[in-house]
Amino acid sequence: MTVTLGVHASNPSLYYLARLPYLDEELAPLGEAGAFHRYTDGTRTGALLAEGTIDFGGTGSTPPVTAQAAGHDIAYAAVSAPRPDHGPLLVLDAGPVRTVADLAGGTVVLGVGSWQTHLLAKALRAHGLSYGQDVTPVRPAPGEDQAARLRAGEIAGWIAQGAELAAARRSGDFRELVRTGDVITDRSVFFTRREFAADRPEVVAAIAAALARADAWVAAHPAEAARIAAEDLGGSPADWEVALSSLPWRLEPASAAFVAEQQEAADIFHAVGFVDRELTVADAHLPALEAPVAAALAKAV
């Protein structure tokens, strides 16, 4: 049997695993082989799982919530440690936005449907503002220079990450209005179909081990990992090395504590109309999967 993993640039663990031999090495003892399906929009992960294009995927915290809201029968497999410095909401340092309340009536550029939606929605809620009503969220268009748009006053804020964030910080022109770790844990989240996880927990555990090995490789080879990202995705190797060094590169089983984090996000999304129904996130949690995943992760590192 071939197990297919979804890969997109927004999930760094899967991005590097697809360039390393660890998946086949972990699956071979189980009589399985690994394959990768590459796509660009991580918000499609739930649909790709449901239609059988992929067997396992990874995103930020929001796509599994929207997948569950769409009726996809998913199961959480593993999560990263929190990523407090992954991507703050930037504003122009010399501009008029001094507080979150000052965003009212403005536009914020972010990856709509990604973990950045969770960050913005929760930050606004804490200040009595509503995502999509008091503040307009928009996706970045290909080729747009969001730093230039902030400097020109075209947008009120920008949630940046990766090499773009490192470059923006280096410029000294911007201020972090909302720091990620002050609002959400911002974990990288790995999930699969419930049937797949229930029937083949040993395969899910092997995938987790492969991801942990890929993470360990990046942590040990930051300059090489940065060069790969710069050549493939743009930006400078130096900025990518800064960005990659800010990530924890450590995985954990999907626990009840993580489910509580996701439930809070789901409740906020329903309150602001980002999802159209209330969700019970625990329906996507398989407690029996925690022990084999934990054992695989411990063995891998």
Coordinates of N, CA and C in Angstrom, one line a residue, residues 153-292:
G153 N 0.3 53.2 3.5 CA -1.0 53.4 4.1 C -2.1 52.8 3.4
E154 N -1.9 51.8 2.5 CA -3.0 51.2 1.8 C -3.7 50.2 2.7
I155 N -3.0 49.6 3.7 CA -3.6 48.6 4.6 C -3.2 49.0 6.0
A156 N -4.1 48.6 6.9 CA -3.8 48.9 8.3 C -2.8 48.0 9.0
G157 N -2.8 46.7 8.6 CA -2.0 45.7 9.2 C -1.7 44.6 8.3
W158 N -0.7 43.8 8.7 CA -0.2 42.6 7.9 C 0.3 41.6 8.8
I159 N -0.2 40.4 8.7 CA 0.3 39.2 9.5 C 1.3 38.6 8.6
A160 N 2.6 38.7 9.0 CA 3.7 38.2 8.2 C 4.3 37.0 8.9
Q161 N 5.0 36.2 8.0 CA 5.7 35.1 8.6 C 6.9 34.7 7.6
G162 N 7.7 33.8 8.0 CA 8.8 33.3 7.2 C 9.8 34.4 6.9
A163 N 10.4 34.3 5.7 CA 11.5 35.2 5.3 C 10.9 36.7 5.2
E164 N 9.7 36.8 4.8 CA 9.1 38.1 4.7 C 9.1 38.8 6.0
L165 N 8.7 38.1 7.1 CA 8.7 38.7 8.4 C 10.1 39.1 8.8
A166 N 11.1 38.2 8.6 CA 12.5 38.5 8.9 C 13.0 39.8 8.2
A167 N 12.6 39.9 6.9 CA 13.0 41.1 6.2 C 12.3 42.4 6.7
A168 N 11.0 42.2 7.1 CA 10.3 43.3 7.6 C 10.8 43.8 9.0
R169 N 11.2 42.8 9.8 CA 11.8 43.2 11.1 C 13.1 43.9 10.9
R170 N 13.9 43.4 9.9 CA 15.2 44.0 9.7 C 15.1 45.4 9.2
S171 N 14.0 45.8 8.5 CA 13.9 47.1 8.0 C 13.8 48.2 9.1
G172 N 13.2 47.8 10.2 CA 13.0 48.7 11.3 C 11.8 49.6 11.1
D173 N 11.0 49.4 10.1 CA 9.8 50.3 9.7 C 8.5 49.9 10.4
F174 N 8.5 48.7 11.0 CA 7.2 48.2 11.5 C 7.3 47.8 13.0
R175 N 6.1 47.8 13.6 CA 5.9 47.4 15.0 C 5.0 46.2 15.1
E176 N 5.3 45.4 16.0 CA 4.5 44.2 16.3 C 3.3 44.6 17.2
L177 N 2.2 44.8 16.6 CA 1.0 45.2 17.3 C 0.4 44.0 18.1
V178 N 0.5 42.8 17.5 CA 0.0 41.6 18.2 C 1.0 40.6 18.0
R179 N 1.6 40.1 19.1 CA 2.6 39.0 19.1 C 1.8 37.7 19.1
T180 N 2.2 36.7 18.3 CA 1.4 35.5 18.2 C 1.3 34.8 19.5
G181 N 2.4 34.6 20.2 CA 2.4 33.9 21.5 C 1.6 34.5 22.6
D182 N 1.2 35.8 22.4 CA 0.4 36.5 23.5 C -1.1 36.2 23.2
V183 N -1.4 35.6 22.1 CA -2.8 35.4 21.8 C -3.2 33.9 21.6
I184 N -2.4 33.2 20.8 CA -2.7 31.8 20.5 C -1.4 31.0 20.6
T185 N -1.6 29.7 20.8 CA -0.4 28.8 20.8 C 0.2 28.6 19.5
D186 N -0.6 28.7 18.4 CA -0.1 28.6 17.0 C 0.7 27.3 16.8
R187 N 0.1 26.2 16.9 CA 0.8 25.0 16.6 C 0.6 24.6 15.2
S188 N 1.6 23.8 14.7 CA 1.5 23.1 13.4 C 0.7 21.9 13.7
V189 N -0.4 21.6 12.9 CA -1.3 20.5 13.3 C -1.3 19.5 12.1
F190 N -1.3 18.2 12.5 CA -1.3 17.1 11.6 C -2.5 16.3 11.8
F191 N -3.2 16.0 10.7 CA -4.5 15.2 10.8 C -4.7 14.3 9.6
T192 N -5.6 13.4 9.8 CA -5.9 12.4 8.8 C -7.4 12.0 8.8
R193 N -7.8 11.1 8.0 CA -9.1 10.6 8.1 C -9.3 9.7 9.3
R194 N -10.5 9.9 10.0 CA -10.7 9.1 11.2 C -10.6 7.6 10.9
E195 N -11.1 7.1 9.8 CA -11.1 5.7 9.5 C -9.6 5.2 9.3
F196 N -8.8 6.0 8.7 CA -7.4 5.7 8.5 C -6.7 5.6 9.8
A197 N -6.9 6.6 10.7 CA -6.2 6.6 12.0 C -6.7 5.5 12.9
A198 N -8.0 5.2 12.8 CA -8.5 4.1 13.7 C -8.0 2.7 13.2
D199 N -7.9 2.5 11.9 CA -7.5 1.2 11.3 C -6.0 1.0 11.3
R200 N -5.3 2.1 11.2 CA -3.8 1.9 11.0 C -3.0 2.9 11.9
P201 N -3.2 2.8 13.2 CA -2.5 3.7 14.1 C -1.0 3.5 14.0
E202 N -0.5 2.3 13.7 CA 0.9 2.1 13.5 C 1.5 2.9 12.4
V203 N 0.7 3.1 11.3 CA 1.1 3.9 10.2 C 1.2 5.4 10.5
V204 N 0.1 5.8 11.2 CA 0.1 7.2 11.7 C 1.3 7.5 12.6
A205 N 1.6 6.5 13.5 CA 2.8 6.7 14.4 C 4.1 6.7 13.6
A206 N 4.2 5.9 12.5 CA 5.4 5.9 11.7 C 5.6 7.2 11.0
I207 N 4.5 7.8 10.5 CA 4.5 9.1 9.8 C 5.0 10.2 10.8
A208 N 4.5 10.1 12.0 CA 4.9 11.1 13.1 C 6.4 10.9 13.3
A209 N 6.9 9.7 13.4 CA 8.3 9.5 13.6 C 9.1 10.1 12.4
A210 N 8.7 9.9 11.2 CA 9.3 10.5 10.1 C 9.3 12.0 10.1
L211 N 8.2 12.6 10.5 CA 8.2 14.1 10.7 C 9.1 14.6 11.8
A212 N 9.2 13.8 12.9 CA 10.1 14.2 13.9 C 11.6 14.2 13.5
R213 N 11.9 13.2 12.7 CA 13.3 13.1 12.1 C 13.5 14.2 11.2
A214 N 12.6 14.6 10.4 CA 12.7 15.7 9.5 C 12.9 17.0 10.3
D215 N 12.2 17.2 11.3 CA 12.3 18.4 12.2 C 13.7 18.4 12.8
A216 N 14.2 17.3 13.3 CA 15.5 17.2 13.8 C 16.6 17.6 12.8
W217 N 16.4 17.2 11.6 CA 17.3 17.5 10.5 C 17.4 19.0 10.3
V218 N 16.2 19.6 10.2 CA 16.2 21.1 10.0 C 16.9 21.8 11.2
A219 N 16.6 21.4 12.4 CA 17.2 22.0 13.6 C 18.7 21.9 13.6
A220 N 19.2 20.8 13.0 CA 20.7 20.5 13.0 C 21.3 21.1 11.8
H221 N 20.5 21.5 10.8 CA 21.1 22.0 9.5 C 20.4 23.3 9.1
P222 N 20.3 24.3 9.9 CA 19.5 25.5 9.6 C 20.0 26.2 8.3
A223 N 21.3 26.3 8.1 CA 21.8 27.0 6.9 C 21.4 26.3 5.6
E224 N 21.5 24.9 5.6 CA 21.1 24.2 4.4 C 19.6 24.2 4.2
A225 N 18.8 24.1 5.3 CA 17.4 24.2 5.1 C 17.0 25.6 4.6
A226 N 17.6 26.6 5.1 CA 17.3 28.0 4.6 C 17.7 28.2 3.2
R227 N 18.8 27.6 2.7 CA 19.1 27.7 1.3 C 18.1 27.0 0.4
I228 N 17.6 25.8 0.9 CA 16.5 25.1 0.1 C 15.3 26.0 0.0
A229 N 14.9 26.6 1.1 CA 13.7 27.4 1.0 C 13.9 28.7 0.2
A230 N 15.0 29.3 0.3 CA 15.3 30.5 -0.5 C 15.3 30.2 -2.0
E231 N 15.9 29.1 -2.4 CA 15.9 28.8 -3.8 C 14.6 28.4 -4.4
D232 N 13.7 27.8 -3.5 CA 12.4 27.3 -3.9 C 11.3 28.4 -3.8
L233 N 11.4 29.1 -2.7 CA 10.3 30.0 -2.4 C 10.6 31.5 -2.5
G234 N 11.9 31.9 -2.7 CA 12.2 33.3 -2.8 C 12.7 33.8 -1.4
G235 N 13.2 35.0 -1.4 CA 13.7 35.5 -0.1 C 15.2 35.1 0.0
S236 N 15.8 35.7 1.0 CA 17.3 35.4 1.2 C 17.5 34.3 2.1
P237 N 18.6 33.5 1.9 CA 18.9 32.5 2.9 C 19.1 33.0 4.3
A238 N 19.6 34.2 4.5 CA 19.8 34.7 5.8 C 18.5 34.9 6.5
D239 N 17.5 35.5 5.7 CA 16.2 35.7 6.3 C 15.5 34.4 6.6
W240 N 15.6 33.4 5.7 CA 15.0 32.1 6.0 C 15.6 31.5 7.2
E241 N 16.9 31.6 7.4 CA 17.6 31.0 8.6 C 17.0 31.6 9.8
V242 N 16.8 32.9 9.8 CA 16.2 33.6 11.0 C 14.8 33.0 11.2
A243 N 14.0 32.9 10.2 CA 12.6 32.4 10.3 C 12.6 31.0 10.8
L244 N 13.4 30.1 10.2 CA 13.4 28.7 10.6 C 13.9 28.5 12.0
S245 N 14.8 29.4 12.5 CA 15.3 29.3 13.8 C 14.3 29.7 14.9
S246 N 13.3 30.3 14.5 CA 12.3 30.8 15.5 C 11.2 29.7 15.7
L247 N 11.3 28.6 15.0 CA 10.3 27.5 15.1 C 10.8 26.4 16.1
P248 N 9.9 25.7 16.8 CA 10.4 24.8 17.8 C 11.0 23.5 17.3
W249 N 10.5 23.0 16.2 CA 11.0 21.7 15.6 C 10.8 20.6 16.6
R250 N 9.7 20.5 17.2 CA 9.4 19.5 18.2 C 7.9 19.1 18.1
L251 N 7.6 17.8 18.0 CA 6.2 17.4 17.9 C 5.7 16.7 19.2
E252 N 4.4 16.7 19.3 CA 3.8 16.1 20.5 C 2.5 15.4 20.0
P253 N 2.0 14.4 20.8 CA 0.7 13.8 20.4 C -0.4 14.9 20.5
A254 N -1.5 14.6 19.9 CA -2.6 15.5 20.0 C -3.4 15.2 21.3
S255 N -3.3 16.0 22.3 CA -3.8 15.7 23.6 C -5.1 16.4 23.8
A256 N -5.7 16.1 25.0 CA -7.0 16.8 25.4 C -6.7 18.3 25.6
A257 N -5.5 18.7 26.0 CA -5.2 20.1 26.2 C -5.2 20.8 24.8
F258 N -4.7 20.2 23.8 CA -4.7 20.7 22.5 C -6.2 20.8 22.0
V259 N -7.0 19.8 22.2 CA -8.4 19.8 21.8 C -9.1 21.0 22.4
A260 N -8.8 21.4 23.7 CA -9.4 22.5 24.3 C -9.0 23.8 23.6
E261 N -7.7 23.9 23.1 CA -7.3 25.1 22.4 C -8.1 25.2 21.1
Q262 N -8.3 24.1 20.4 CA -9.0 24.1 19.1 C -10.5 24.4 19.4
Q263 N -11.0 23.9 20.5 CA -12.5 24.2 20.8 C -12.7 25.7 21.0
E264 N -11.7 26.4 21.6 CA -11.8 27.8 21.8 C -11.8 28.5 20.4
A265 N -10.9 28.0 19.5 CA -10.9 28.6 18.2 C -12.2 28.4 17.4
A266 N -12.7 27.1 17.5 CA -14.0 26.8 16.8 C -15.1 27.7 17.3
D267 N -15.2 27.9 18.6 CA -16.2 28.8 19.2 C -16.1 30.2 18.7
I268 N -14.9 30.7 18.6 CA -14.7 32.1 18.1 C -15.1 32.2 16.6
F269 N -14.7 31.2 15.9 CA -15.1 31.2 14.4 C -16.6 31.1 14.2
H270 N -17.3 30.4 15.1 CA -18.7 30.3 14.9 C -19.4 31.7 15.3
A271 N -18.8 32.3 16.4 CA -19.4 33.5 16.9 C -19.2 34.6 15.8
V272 N -18.2 34.6 15.0 CA -18.0 35.7 14.0 C -18.4 35.3 12.7
G273 N -19.0 34.1 12.5 CA -19.6 33.6 11.3 C -18.6 33.0 10.3
F274 N -17.4 32.8 10.8 CA -16.4 32.2 9.9 C -16.7 30.7 9.6
V275 N -17.3 30.0 10.6 CA -17.9 28.7 10.3 C -19.4 28.8 10.7
D276 N -20.2 28.0 10.0 CA -21.6 28.2 10.1 C -22.3 27.3 11.1
R277 N -21.6 26.6 11.9 CA -22.2 25.8 12.9 C -21.3 25.6 14.1
E278 N -21.9 25.2 15.2 CA -21.1 24.9 16.4 C -20.4 23.5 16.2
L279 N -19.2 23.4 16.7 CA -18.5 22.2 16.6 C -18.1 21.6 17.9
T280 N -18.0 20.3 18.0 CA -17.4 19.6 19.1 C -16.1 19.0 18.6
V281 N -15.0 19.8 18.9 CA -13.7 19.4 18.4 C -13.3 18.0 18.9
A282 N -13.7 17.6 20.1 CA -13.3 16.3 20.6 C -13.7 15.2 19.7
D283 N -14.7 15.4 18.8 CA -15.1 14.4 17.9 C -13.9 14.0 17.0
A284 N -13.0 14.9 16.8 CA -11.8 14.6 15.9 C -10.6 14.1 16.7
H285 N -10.8 13.8 18.0 CA -9.7 13.4 18.9 C -9.8 11.9 19.1
L286 N -8.8 11.1 18.9 CA -8.7 9.7 19.2 C -7.7 9.5 20.3
P287 N -8.2 9.4 21.6 CA -7.2 9.2 22.7 C -6.3 8.0 22.5
A288 N -6.9 7.0 21.9 CA -6.1 5.7 21.7 C -4.9 6.0 20.8
L289 N -4.8 7.0 20.1 CA -3.7 7.3 19.2 C -2.6 8.0 19.9
E290 N -2.8 8.5 21.1 CA -1.8 9.3 21.7 C -0.6 8.4 22.1
A291 N -0.8 7.2 22.7 CA 0.3 6.4 23.2 C 1.2 5.9 22.0
P292 N 0.7 5.4 20.9 CA 1.6 5.0 19.8 C 2.3 6.2 19.2

